[in-house]
CSV table of C-alpha atoms in Angstrom, one decimal:
chain,number,residue,atom,x,y,z
A,24,MET,CA,11.5,223.0,33.2
A,25,GLU,CA,8.2,222.7,33.3
A,26,ASN,CA,5.4,225.6,33.1
A,27,ALA,CA,2.0,227.1,32.6
A,28,SER,CA,2.3,226.9,29.2
A,29,SER,CA,4.9,226.5,26.8
A,30,ALA,CA,4.3,228.2,24.2
A,31,ASN,CA,3.9,231.6,26.2
A,32,VAL,CA,6.1,231.8,28.7
A,33,PRO,CA,5.4,235.3,30.4
A,34,GLU,CA,9.2,236.8,31.6
A,35,HIS,CA,8.5,238.3,34.7
A,36,CYS,CA,7.5,236.8,38.0
A,37,ASP,CA,6.3,238.9,41.3
A,38,LEU,CA,8.6,236.2,43.7
A,39,LEU,CA,11.5,233.4,42.5
A,40,LEU,CA,12.9,231.3,45.3
A,41,GLU,CA,15.7,230.0,44.0
A,42,ALA,CA,18.9,227.5,44.4
A,43,GLY,CA,16.6,225.0,47.0
A,44,THR,CA,15.7,221.2,47.4
A,45,LEU,CA,12.4,221.1,46.5
A,46,VAL,CA,10.2,218.6,48.0
A,47,THR,CA,7.3,219.1,45.3
A,48,LEU,CA,4.6,216.4,45.9
A,49,ASP,CA,4.7,215.3,42.3
A,50,PRO,CA,4.5,211.8,41.5
A,51,SER,CA,6.4,212.7,38.5
A,52,ARG,CA,8.8,214.1,40.2
A,53,PRO,CA,9.3,214.7,43.6
A,54,VAL,CA,12.4,216.1,44.5
A,55,ILE,CA,14.8,219.0,42.4
A,56,GLU,CA,18.3,219.5,43.6
A,57,CYS,CA,18.9,222.7,43.7
A,58,GLY,CA,15.0,224.0,41.5
A,59,SER,CA,13.7,227.7,41.7
A,60,VAL,CA,10.0,228.4,42.4
A,61,ALA,CA,8.1,231.7,39.9
A,62,ILE,CA,5.0,232.5,41.5
A,63,VAL,CA,2.9,235.5,39.8
A,64,GLY,CA,0.6,236.4,41.9
A,65,GLU,CA,-1.2,233.8,44.3
A,66,ARG,CA,-0.2,231.4,41.6
A,67,ILE,CA,2.6,228.8,41.0
A,68,VAL,CA,3.4,229.0,37.2
A,69,ALA,CA,6.7,227.6,37.0
A,70,VAL,CA,8.9,224.3,39.0
A,71,GLY,CA,11.9,223.2,37.6
A,72,PRO,CA,15.5,223.2,37.9
A,73,GLN,CA,18.1,226.9,38.6
A,74,ASP,CA,17.6,228.0,35.0
A,75,VAL,CA,14.1,229.0,35.6
A,76,VAL,CA,16.3,231.8,36.6
A,77,SER,CA,17.5,233.0,34.0
A,78,VAL,CA,13.7,232.4,32.2
A,79,TYR,CA,11.8,234.9,35.0
A,80,ARG,CA,12.7,239.0,35.7
A,81,ALA,CA,10.8,238.3,38.8
A,82,ASP,CA,10.2,241.7,41.7
A,83,ARG,CA,12.0,240.0,44.6
A,84,VAL,CA,14.2,236.4,43.9
A,85,ILE,CA,14.9,235.0,47.7
A,86,SER,CA,18.0,232.1,47.8
A,87,CYS,CA,16.7,228.9,49.1
A,88,ARG,CA,20.5,227.5,48.9
A,89,GLY,CA,20.9,225.1,52.0
A,90,ARG,CA,17.1,225.2,52.6
A,91,LEU,CA,14.1,222.6,51.5
A,92,VAL,CA,11.2,224.5,49.6
A,93,MET,CA,7.6,221.7,49.6
A,94,PRO,CA,4.1,222.8,50.0
A,95,GLY,CA,2.8,224.5,53.3
A,96,LEU,CA,1.0,222.1,55.7
A,97,VAL,CA,-3.3,221.6,55.4
A,98,ASP,CA,-4.3,221.3,59.6
A,99,CYS,CA,-7.7,219.8,58.7
A,100,HIS,CA,-9.3,220.2,62.0
A,101,ASN,CA,-8.3,222.5,65.3
A,102,HIS,CA,-10.0,224.6,68.0
A,103,LEU,CA,-8.2,227.5,68.1
A,104,PHE,CA,-9.9,229.2,71.0
A,105,GLN,CA,-8.6,226.6,73.2
A,106,SER,CA,-5.1,227.6,73.2
A,107,LEU,CA,-5.5,230.0,76.1
A,108,GLY,CA,-5.9,226.1,78.4
A,109,ARG,CA,-3.1,225.0,77.2
A,110,THR,CA,-1.9,222.0,79.2
A,111,LEU,CA,-4.4,221.8,81.4
A,112,GLY,CA,-7.4,218.8,81.3
A,113,GLU,CA,-4.0,216.3,82.1
A,114,GLY,CA,-5.1,212.6,82.0
A,115,LEU,CA,-8.8,213.0,81.3
A,116,PRO,CA,-10.1,210.0,79.5
A,117,GLY,CA,-12.2,211.6,76.3
A,118,TRP,CA,-16.0,212.5,77.9
A,119,GLU,CA,-14.5,213.1,81.4
A,120,TRP,CA,-12.5,215.4,79.3
A,121,LEU,CA,-15.1,217.3,77.7
A,122,SER,CA,-17.9,217.4,80.7
A,123,ARG,CA,-15.1,218.1,82.7
A,124,PHE,CA,-12.7,220.6,81.9
A,125,MET,CA,-13.5,221.4,77.9
A,126,TRP,CA,-17.5,222.2,78.3
A,127,PRO,CA,-16.7,224.4,81.2
A,128,TYR,CA,-14.0,226.7,79.1
A,129,ALA,CA,-15.8,226.5,76.0
A,130,ALA,CA,-18.9,228.0,77.9
A,131,GLU,CA,-17.6,230.6,79.3
A,132,ILE,CA,-15.1,231.9,77.4
A,133,THR,CA,-16.0,235.7,76.4
A,134,PRO,CA,-15.4,236.6,72.7
A,135,GLU,CA,-12.6,238.8,73.4
A,136,GLU,CA,-10.6,235.7,75.1
A,137,THR,CA,-11.9,234.0,72.2
A,138,ARG,CA,-10.1,236.5,69.8
A,139,ALA,CA,-6.8,236.6,71.5
A,140,ALA,CA,-6.6,232.4,71.7
A,141,VAL,CA,-7.9,232.7,68.0
A,142,TYR,CA,-4.7,234.5,67.4
A,143,LEU,CA,-2.3,232.4,69.1
A,144,GLY,CA,-3.0,229.8,67.9
A,145,ALA,CA,-3.2,231.2,64.1
A,146,VAL,CA,0.1,233.3,65.0
A,147,GLU,CA,1.5,229.5,66.2
A,148,ALA,CA,0.1,227.7,63.0
A,149,ALA,CA,1.8,230.0,60.6
A,150,LEU,CA,5.7,229.9,62.3
A,151,ALA,CA,4.8,226.4,62.5
A,152,GLY,CA,4.8,225.5,58.3
A,153,THR,CA,0.4,225.7,58.1
A,154,THR,CA,-0.8,227.6,55.4
A,155,ALA,CA,-4.7,226.4,55.1
A,156,LEU,CA,-6.4,225.2,57.9
A,157,LEU,CA,-9.6,224.3,59.3
A,158,ASP,CA,-10.6,225.7,62.5
A,159,HIS,CA,-13.5,223.9,63.9
A,160,HIS,CA,-14.9,226.6,66.4
A,161,TYR,CA,-17.3,225.6,69.0
A,162,GLY,CA,-16.8,228.3,72.0
A,163,ARG,CA,-18.7,231.6,71.7
A,164,THR,CA,-20.1,231.1,68.3
A,165,ASP,CA,-22.8,234.6,67.9
A,166,TYR,CA,-22.2,236.1,65.2
A,167,ASP,CA,-19.3,238.8,65.6
A,168,THR,CA,-17.9,236.9,67.5
A,169,THR,CA,-17.3,233.7,64.8
A,170,LEU,CA,-16.8,236.3,61.7
A,171,ALA,CA,-13.7,237.5,64.6
A,172,VAL,CA,-12.8,234.4,64.6
A,173,ALA,CA,-12.3,234.3,61.0
A,174,SER,CA,-10.6,238.1,60.7
A,175,ALA,CA,-8.6,237.3,63.1
A,176,ILE,CA,-7.1,233.7,61.0
A,177,GLU,CA,-7.1,236.6,57.2
A,178,GLU,CA,-5.2,238.7,59.3
A,179,VAL,CA,-2.0,236.4,60.0
A,180,GLY,CA,-2.6,235.6,56.6
A,181,LEU,CA,-3.8,232.7,57.3
A,182,ARG,CA,-6.8,230.5,54.5
A,183,GLY,CA,-9.1,228.0,55.4
A,184,VAL,CA,-12.3,227.7,56.8
A,185,VAL,CA,-14.1,228.5,60.0
A,186,ALA,CA,-17.0,225.4,60.8
A,187,ARG,CA,-18.4,227.1,62.8
A,188,GLY,CA,-19.6,224.6,66.2
A,189,MET,CA,-23.7,223.8,66.6
A,190,ALA,CA,-24.5,222.2,69.7
A,191,GLY,CA,-28.5,222.8,69.4
A,192,GLY,CA,-30.4,221.3,72.1
A,193,TYR,CA,-29.6,219.6,74.8
A,194,THR,CA,-30.1,216.1,73.8
A,195,PRO,CA,-30.8,213.0,75.9
A,196,LEU,CA,-27.5,211.0,74.9
A,197,ALA,CA,-25.5,214.4,76.3
A,198,GLU,CA,-27.1,214.7,79.6
A,199,ARG,CA,-26.4,210.6,79.7
A,200,GLN,CA,-22.5,211.6,78.5
A,201,GLY,CA,-22.7,214.0,81.5
A,202,LEU,CA,-21.9,217.7,79.4
A,203,PRO,CA,-23.3,220.1,81.0
A,204,GLU,CA,-26.5,221.8,80.0
A,205,LYS,CA,-24.9,225.7,80.1
A,206,ALA,CA,-23.0,224.9,77.1
A,207,PHE,CA,-26.1,223.7,74.8
A,208,PRO,CA,-27.4,227.7,75.2
A,209,LEU,CA,-28.9,227.6,71.7
A,210,SER,CA,-32.2,225.3,69.6
A,211,ASP,CA,-31.4,224.0,66.0
A,212,THR,CA,-33.0,227.4,64.6
A,213,GLU,CA,-30.9,229.5,66.8
A,214,GLU,CA,-27.8,227.7,65.7
A,215,LEU,CA,-28.8,228.0,61.4
A,216,TYR,CA,-30.1,230.8,61.4
A,217,ILE,CA,-26.3,232.2,63.1
A,218,THR,CA,-24.7,229.8,60.6
A,219,GLU,CA,-26.2,231.3,57.6
A,220,ALA,CA,-25.7,234.7,58.3
A,221,CYS,CA,-22.1,233.7,58.9
A,222,LEU,CA,-22.4,231.6,55.6
A,223,GLU,CA,-23.4,234.7,54.1
A,224,ALA,CA,-20.0,237.0,55.8
A,225,GLN,CA,-18.1,234.4,54.8
A,226,PRO,CA,-18.9,232.7,51.9
A,227,PRO,CA,-17.4,230.1,49.1
A,228,GLY,CA,-13.7,230.9,47.9
A,229,SER,CA,-14.0,234.0,50.9
A,230,ARG,CA,-9.7,233.4,51.7
A,231,VAL,CA,-11.4,232.1,55.3
A,232,ALA,CA,-14.6,230.7,54.6
A,233,VAL,CA,-17.7,229.4,57.2
A,234,TRP,CA,-19.2,226.0,57.0
A,235,PRO,CA,-22.1,224.5,58.6
A,236,GLY,CA,-19.7,222.2,61.9
A,237,PRO,CA,-22.3,220.0,64.0
A,238,ILE,CA,-19.7,219.8,67.1
A,239,ASN,CA,-20.7,215.7,67.1
A,240,ALA,CA,-21.9,212.8,65.1
A,241,VAL,CA,-23.0,211.4,68.5
A,242,TYR,CA,-24.4,213.9,70.6
A,243,THR,CA,-25.7,216.4,68.1
A,244,ASP,CA,-29.4,216.0,67.4
A,245,GLN,CA,-30.2,213.7,64.0
A,246,ARG,CA,-32.2,216.4,62.9
A,247,LEU,CA,-29.6,219.1,63.1
A,248,LEU,CA,-27.1,216.8,61.0
A,249,VAL,CA,-29.7,217.0,58.6
A,250,SER,CA,-30.4,220.8,58.6
A,251,ALA,CA,-26.7,221.7,58.7
A,252,VAL,CA,-25.6,219.1,55.4
A,253,ARG,CA,-28.7,220.2,53.6
A,254,LEU,CA,-27.1,224.1,54.0
A,255,ALA,CA,-24.6,223.2,53.5
A,256,ARG,CA,-25.1,222.5,50.5
A,257,SER,CA,-27.6,225.2,49.6
A,258,TYR,CA,-24.2,227.3,49.3
A,259,GLY,CA,-22.3,224.9,47.7
A,260,THR,CA,-19.7,224.6,50.9
A,261,GLY,CA,-18.1,221.7,53.2
A,262,TRP,CA,-19.3,221.1,56.4
A,263,HIS,CA,-17.5,219.0,59.4
A,264,THR,CA,-18.0,217.0,63.1
A,265,HIS,CA,-16.4,214.4,65.3
A,266,LEU,CA,-17.4,211.2,64.0
A,267,SER,CA,-15.8,208.1,66.4
A,268,ALA,CA,-13.4,209.0,68.2
A,269,PRO,CA,-13.7,207.3,71.2
A,270,GLN,CA,-14.3,203.7,71.4
A,271,GLY,CA,-17.4,203.4,73.5
A,272,ASP,CA,-19.2,206.3,71.1
A,273,PRO,CA,-20.3,203.7,68.2
A,274,ASP,CA,-21.9,201.6,71.0
A,275,VAL,CA,-23.5,204.4,73.4
A,276,TYR,CA,-24.6,206.2,69.4
A,277,ARG,CA,-26.6,202.0,68.7
A,278,GLU,CA,-28.1,201.9,71.7
A,279,ALA,CA,-29.7,205.3,71.6
A,280,TYR,CA,-30.3,205.2,67.4
A,281,GLY,CA,-30.5,201.4,66.9
A,282,VAL,CA,-27.7,202.3,64.4
A,283,ARG,CA,-23.9,203.3,64.0
A,284,PRO,CA,-23.2,206.9,63.5
A,285,ALA,CA,-21.9,206.7,60.4
A,286,THR,CA,-23.9,204.1,58.6
A,287,TRP,CA,-26.4,206.6,59.7
A,288,LEU,CA,-25.4,209.4,57.6
A,289,HIS,CA,-24.8,207.2,54.9
A,290,ASN,CA,-27.8,205.8,55.4
A,291,GLU,CA,-29.5,209.1,55.1
A,292,GLY,CA,-27.0,210.8,51.7
A,293,LEU,CA,-25.2,212.7,53.9
A,294,LEU,CA,-22.0,211.8,52.7
A,295,GLY,CA,-20.1,213.2,50.1
A,296,PRO,CA,-16.6,215.5,49.5
A,297,GLU,CA,-17.9,217.8,51.1
A,298,ALA,CA,-18.1,216.1,54.2
A,299,VAL,CA,-14.6,216.4,56.8
A,300,LEU,CA,-14.7,214.0,59.5
A,301,ALA,CA,-12.7,214.1,62.0
A,302,HIS,CA,-10.9,211.7,64.4
A,303,ALA,CA,-13.2,208.4,63.0
A,304,THR,CA,-11.4,206.1,65.2
A,305,TRP,CA,-14.0,203.4,65.5
A,306,LEU,CA,-15.0,202.7,62.4
A,307,ASP,CA,-16.8,198.8,61.4
A,308,GLY,CA,-16.0,197.3,57.4
A,309,ALA,CA,-19.3,198.6,56.5
A,310,GLU,CA,-18.5,202.5,57.8
A,311,ILE,CA,-15.3,202.4,56.0
A,312,GLU,CA,-16.9,201.1,52.8
A,313,ALA,CA,-19.4,204.2,53.2
A,314,ILE,CA,-16.6,206.5,53.5
A,315,GLY,CA,-14.5,205.4,50.6
A,316,SER,CA,-17.3,204.4,47.9
A,317,THR,CA,-18.5,208.5,48.6
A,318,ARG,CA,-15.5,210.0,48.3
A,319,THR,CA,-15.8,211.0,51.9
A,320,ALA,CA,-13.0,212.9,53.7
A,321,VAL,CA,-11.5,212.2,57.4
A,322,VAL,CA,-9.4,214.2,59.4
A,323,HIS,CA,-6.4,211.7,61.1
A,324,CYS,CA,-5.4,213.7,64.5
A,325,PRO,CA,-2.3,210.9,65.8
A,326,MET,CA,-1.1,213.3,68.8
A,327,SER,CA,-4.8,214.0,69.9
A,328,ASN,CA,-5.5,210.2,69.6
A,329,GLN,CA,-2.9,208.9,71.8
A,330,TYR,CA,-2.8,211.5,74.2
A,331,VAL,CA,-7.2,211.1,75.4
A,332,PRO,CA,-6.2,208.9,74.3
A,333,TYR,CA,-9.0,207.0,71.3
A,334,GLY,CA,-7.0,204.5,69.8
A,335,VAL,CA,-5.6,204.7,66.0
A,336,MET,CA,-7.0,205.0,62.9
A,337,PRO,CA,-8.2,203.0,60.0
A,338,MET,CA,-6.3,204.8,57.7
A,339,ARG,CA,-5.1,202.0,55.3
A,340,GLN,CA,-8.0,200.6,55.1
A,341,LEU,CA,-10.1,204.2,55.2
A,342,LEU,CA,-7.7,205.4,51.8
A,343,ASP,CA,-8.2,201.5,50.0
A,344,ALA,CA,-11.2,202.1,50.6
A,345,GLY,CA,-11.0,205.8,48.7
A,346,ALA,CA,-12.2,208.5,51.3
A,347,THR,CA,-9.4,211.3,51.4
A,348,VAL,CA,-7.2,211.9,54.4
A,349,GLY,CA,-6.0,214.4,56.3
A,350,LEU,CA,-3.9,215.8,59.0
A,351,GLY,CA,-5.1,217.3,62.4
A,352,THR,CA,-3.4,218.7,65.0
A,353,ASP,CA,-6.8,219.3,67.0
A,354,GLY,CA,-6.9,221.5,69.7
A,355,SER,CA,-4.1,223.3,71.7
A,356,THR,CA,-5.7,221.3,75.1
A,357,CYS,CA,-5.6,217.8,73.3
A,358,GLY,CA,-2.9,218.6,70.3
A,359,HIS,CA,-0.4,220.8,72.4
A,360,ARG,CA,1.9,222.5,69.6
A,361,GLN,CA,0.4,223.2,66.1
A,362,ASP,CA,2.4,221.2,64.5
A,363,LEU,CA,1.7,219.2,61.8
A,364,PHE,CA,5.5,217.9,61.6
A,365,GLU,CA,5.4,216.1,65.2
A,366,ASN,CA,2.0,215.1,63.7
A,367,MET,CA,3.3,213.1,60.6
A,368,LYS,CA,6.2,211.7,62.7
A,369,MET,CA,3.5,210.2,64.9
A,370,LEU,CA,1.5,209.0,61.5
A,371,VAL,CA,4.0,206.7,60.7
A,372,LEU,CA,5.2,205.3,63.6
A,373,MET,CA,2.0,204.7,65.2
A,374,HIS,CA,0.9,202.5,62.2
A,375,ARG,CA,4.2,200.9,62.4
A,376,LEU,CA,3.2,200.0,65.9
A,377,ALA,CA,-0.2,199.0,65.8
A,378,ASP,CA,0.7,196.5,62.8
A,379,LEU,CA,4.0,195.8,64.4
A,380,ASP,CA,5.0,196.4,61.0
A,381,PRO,CA,7.8,199.1,59.0
A,382,GLY,CA,6.4,198.7,55.8
A,383,ALA,CA,2.5,200.3,57.8
A,384,SER,CA,3.3,203.9,56.5
A,385,SER,CA,6.0,205.7,55.3
A,386,ALA,CA,7.7,209.0,55.4
A,387,ALA,CA,6.3,209.7,51.9
A,388,GLU,CA,2.7,209.4,52.7
A,389,ALA,CA,2.6,211.6,55.6
A,390,LEU,CA,3.8,214.3,53.6
A,391,ARG,CA,0.5,213.7,51.1
A,392,VAL,CA,-1.7,213.7,54.0
A,393,ALA,CA,-0.4,216.5,55.4
A,394,THR,CA,0.0,218.6,51.8
A,395,ALA,CA,-2.5,217.8,48.9
A,396,GLY,CA,-4.9,215.1,51.3
A,397,GLY,CA,-5.4,218.5,53.5
A,398,ALA,CA,-6.1,220.3,50.2
A,399,GLY,CA,-8.4,217.9,48.7
A,400,ALA,CA,-10.5,218.0,51.5
A,401,LEU,CA,-11.0,221.8,51.7
A,402,GLY,CA,-11.1,221.8,48.1
A,403,LEU,CA,-8.0,223.5,47.5
A,404,GLU,CA,-5.7,223.8,44.6
A,405,ALA,CA,-2.0,223.7,46.6
A,406,GLY,CA,-0.2,221.0,49.0
A,407,ARG,CA,2.6,220.5,45.7
A,408,LEU,CA,4.5,222.3,44.1
A,409,VAL,CA,2.9,222.5,40.1
A,410,PRO,CA,2.1,225.1,37.4
A,411,GLY,CA,-1.7,226.4,38.4
A,412,ALA,CA,-1.4,225.4,41.9
A,413,LEU,CA,-1.8,228.0,44.9
A,414,ALA,CA,1.8,229.4,45.5
A,415,ASP,CA,1.4,227.9,49.4
A,416,VAL,CA,5.0,227.4,49.9
A,417,ILE,CA,7.4,227.2,53.5
A,418,VAL,CA,10.5,226.7,53.7
A,419,LEU,CA,12.8,224.8,56.3
A,420,ASP,CA,16.7,225.4,57.1
A,421,THR,CA,18.6,222.7,56.6
A,422,SER,CA,21.6,224.0,59.2
A,423,ARG,CA,20.9,223.3,62.5
A,424,ALA,CA,22.0,219.4,63.4
A,425,HIS,CA,19.5,217.7,64.0
A,426,LEU,CA,18.5,217.9,59.9
A,427,THR,CA,22.5,217.2,58.9
A,428,PRO,CA,23.4,215.4,57.3
A,429,ILE,CA,20.2,215.2,54.7
A,430,HIS,CA,19.9,211.9,52.6
A,431,ASP,CA,16.7,211.7,52.1
A,432,PRO,CA,14.4,215.0,51.8
A,433,LEU,CA,11.3,212.8,52.5
A,434,SER,CA,12.7,211.4,55.5
A,435,ALA,CA,14.3,214.6,56.8
A,436,LEU,CA,10.7,217.0,56.7
A,437,VAL,CA,8.9,214.0,58.5
A,438,TYR,CA,11.7,212.0,61.6
A,439,ALA,CA,13.5,214.7,62.3
A,440,ALA,CA,12.1,218.0,61.3
A,441,ARG,CA,10.3,220.4,63.2
A,442,GLY,CA,8.1,222.8,62.7
A,443,SER,CA,10.6,225.4,64.4
A,444,ASP,CA,12.4,224.7,61.7
A,445,VAL,CA,10.4,226.8,59.3
A,446,THR,CA,11.7,230.0,57.9
A,447,MET,CA,9.6,231.3,55.5
A,448,ASN,CA,5.9,230.9,55.1
A,449,ILE,CA,3.8,232.0,51.6
A,450,VAL,CA,0.4,231.8,51.4
A,451,GLY,CA,-0.9,232.6,47.7
A,452,GLY,CA,2.1,234.7,46.5
A,453,GLN,CA,3.0,236.9,50.0
A,454,VAL,CA,5.1,236.4,53.2
A,455,ILE,CA,3.3,235.7,56.1
A,456,VAL,CA,6.3,234.5,58.0
A,457,GLU,CA,9.9,235.4,56.8
A,458,ASP,CA,13.0,235.0,59.1
A,459,GLY,CA,10.8,233.1,61.9
A,460,LEU,CA,9.0,236.0,62.2
A,461,CYS,CA,5.3,237.0,61.3
A,462,THR,CA,5.4,240.0,59.0
A,463,ARG,CA,1.4,240.8,59.1
A,464,VAL,CA,1.4,241.0,63.4
A,465,ASP,CA,3.2,241.3,66.3
A,466,GLN,CA,3.3,238.2,67.5
A,467,ASP,CA,4.6,239.1,70.8
A,468,GLU,CA,1.7,241.6,71.4
A,469,VAL,CA,-0.2,238.8,70.4
A,470,MET,CA,1.8,236.8,73.1
A,471,SER,CA,1.4,238.9,75.3
A,472,GLU,CA,-2.4,240.2,75.7
A,473,ALA,CA,-3.4,236.1,75.0
A,474,ARG,CA,-1.1,235.0,78.6
A,475,ALA,CA,-3.3,238.2,79.9
A,476,ARG,CA,-6.6,236.9,78.9
A,477,ALA,CA,-6.1,232.9,79.9
A,478,ARG,CA,-5.2,234.4,83.9
A,479,TYR,CA,-8.3,235.4,83.8
A,480,LEU,CA,-10.2,233.0,82.1
A,481,LEU,CA,-8.9,230.1,83.7
A,482,GLY,CA,-9.0,232.0,87.2
A,483,ARG,CA,-12.8,233.2,86.7
A,484,ILE,CA,-13.7,229.5,85.9
A,485,GLY,CA,-11.3,228.0,88.4
A,486,LEU,CA,-9.3,225.5,85.7
A,487,GLY,CA,-6.6,227.1,86.7
């Protein structure tokens, strides 16, 4: 047995998960058959074989017999406000997808529609085993709506970050790429003012914190990016942006500024562990080295990278260079489902296919990226079932046909499991999903309102 303090083992715990197959993500013992997890407050205090039961007296004991127990999944790149437009934009390439579909949608969505969309996305994520997420929110980004987004995520029971999207002024590069001017309604000064006010309201340490989230390293003005990073550092928080997702982005940027985007970020001293860069698909060797040497975090989005399509992130090279890699579902209009199990499987298969090598990635690696990697990117003490970690834990039902039999739990989770197999989701020691149902919000009511809001929004702007 392993516990927080072998000299002073507590006799009481709030919650005890017993008799499950534990996939710990602890390299010293990755799988524990018939194991138990003891939780006090928001932390795990003990992980071990069944004899943990004889040591701890629990307020609540949950039998996990016939279940897989693992760390909660961390979604490092999402756009929850997009959920009302799910399945639209089919067949459009990257920049055209933005200019013809997503930016008109983002420019017209109301605060009420935004809130309904975020509730829907957060509920879906919780039901599918996500315990923490980074929502890059660039729809309606006024102060009240940004805080309402954070509140909705927290009400569902998740933890994480709202990276407030900062578009700033309408840049020549944005105009050149066909983005609508009405999607850039605020000046750089206004963007920074609102973001700082949101940071004051949801500072680091909040269940759902706010970060600066300049929209895109390519078409966001360089001065706004620099100011956004300075703002993040002054508050001791992270920042988030898209980087070089479409293949043409580095060339477009170099034509405008004479340098590749990640190289410019490095030259300006903007990279580092507090930076979380989504996609990072098209990088040269120098950019990979810069991102790795500064311990910058990047987010692999396998589903959306294939859907748009953008291409294959150089994950192996980034990991070897020292970067932190997390996993992202991306928004519901290009990822379609808030299901990180699906994305773990795609991660492995896309790299094997790209390299024609079965050793290009593995189930164990995908699990690390989706748990400990994502937790590291967001600065969370989570992602492993070990004493002292945040009690962000999920339980999956293994009695179903597609999970029978299980010879290798890690492979089963990545290749056979899906989000709908999650029966319980625990965040900070609090059960937010039980028996496949949200415990904090009425999910049927959330879905009903989302349907009604979506019909009105899409009818109003002619996208339905």
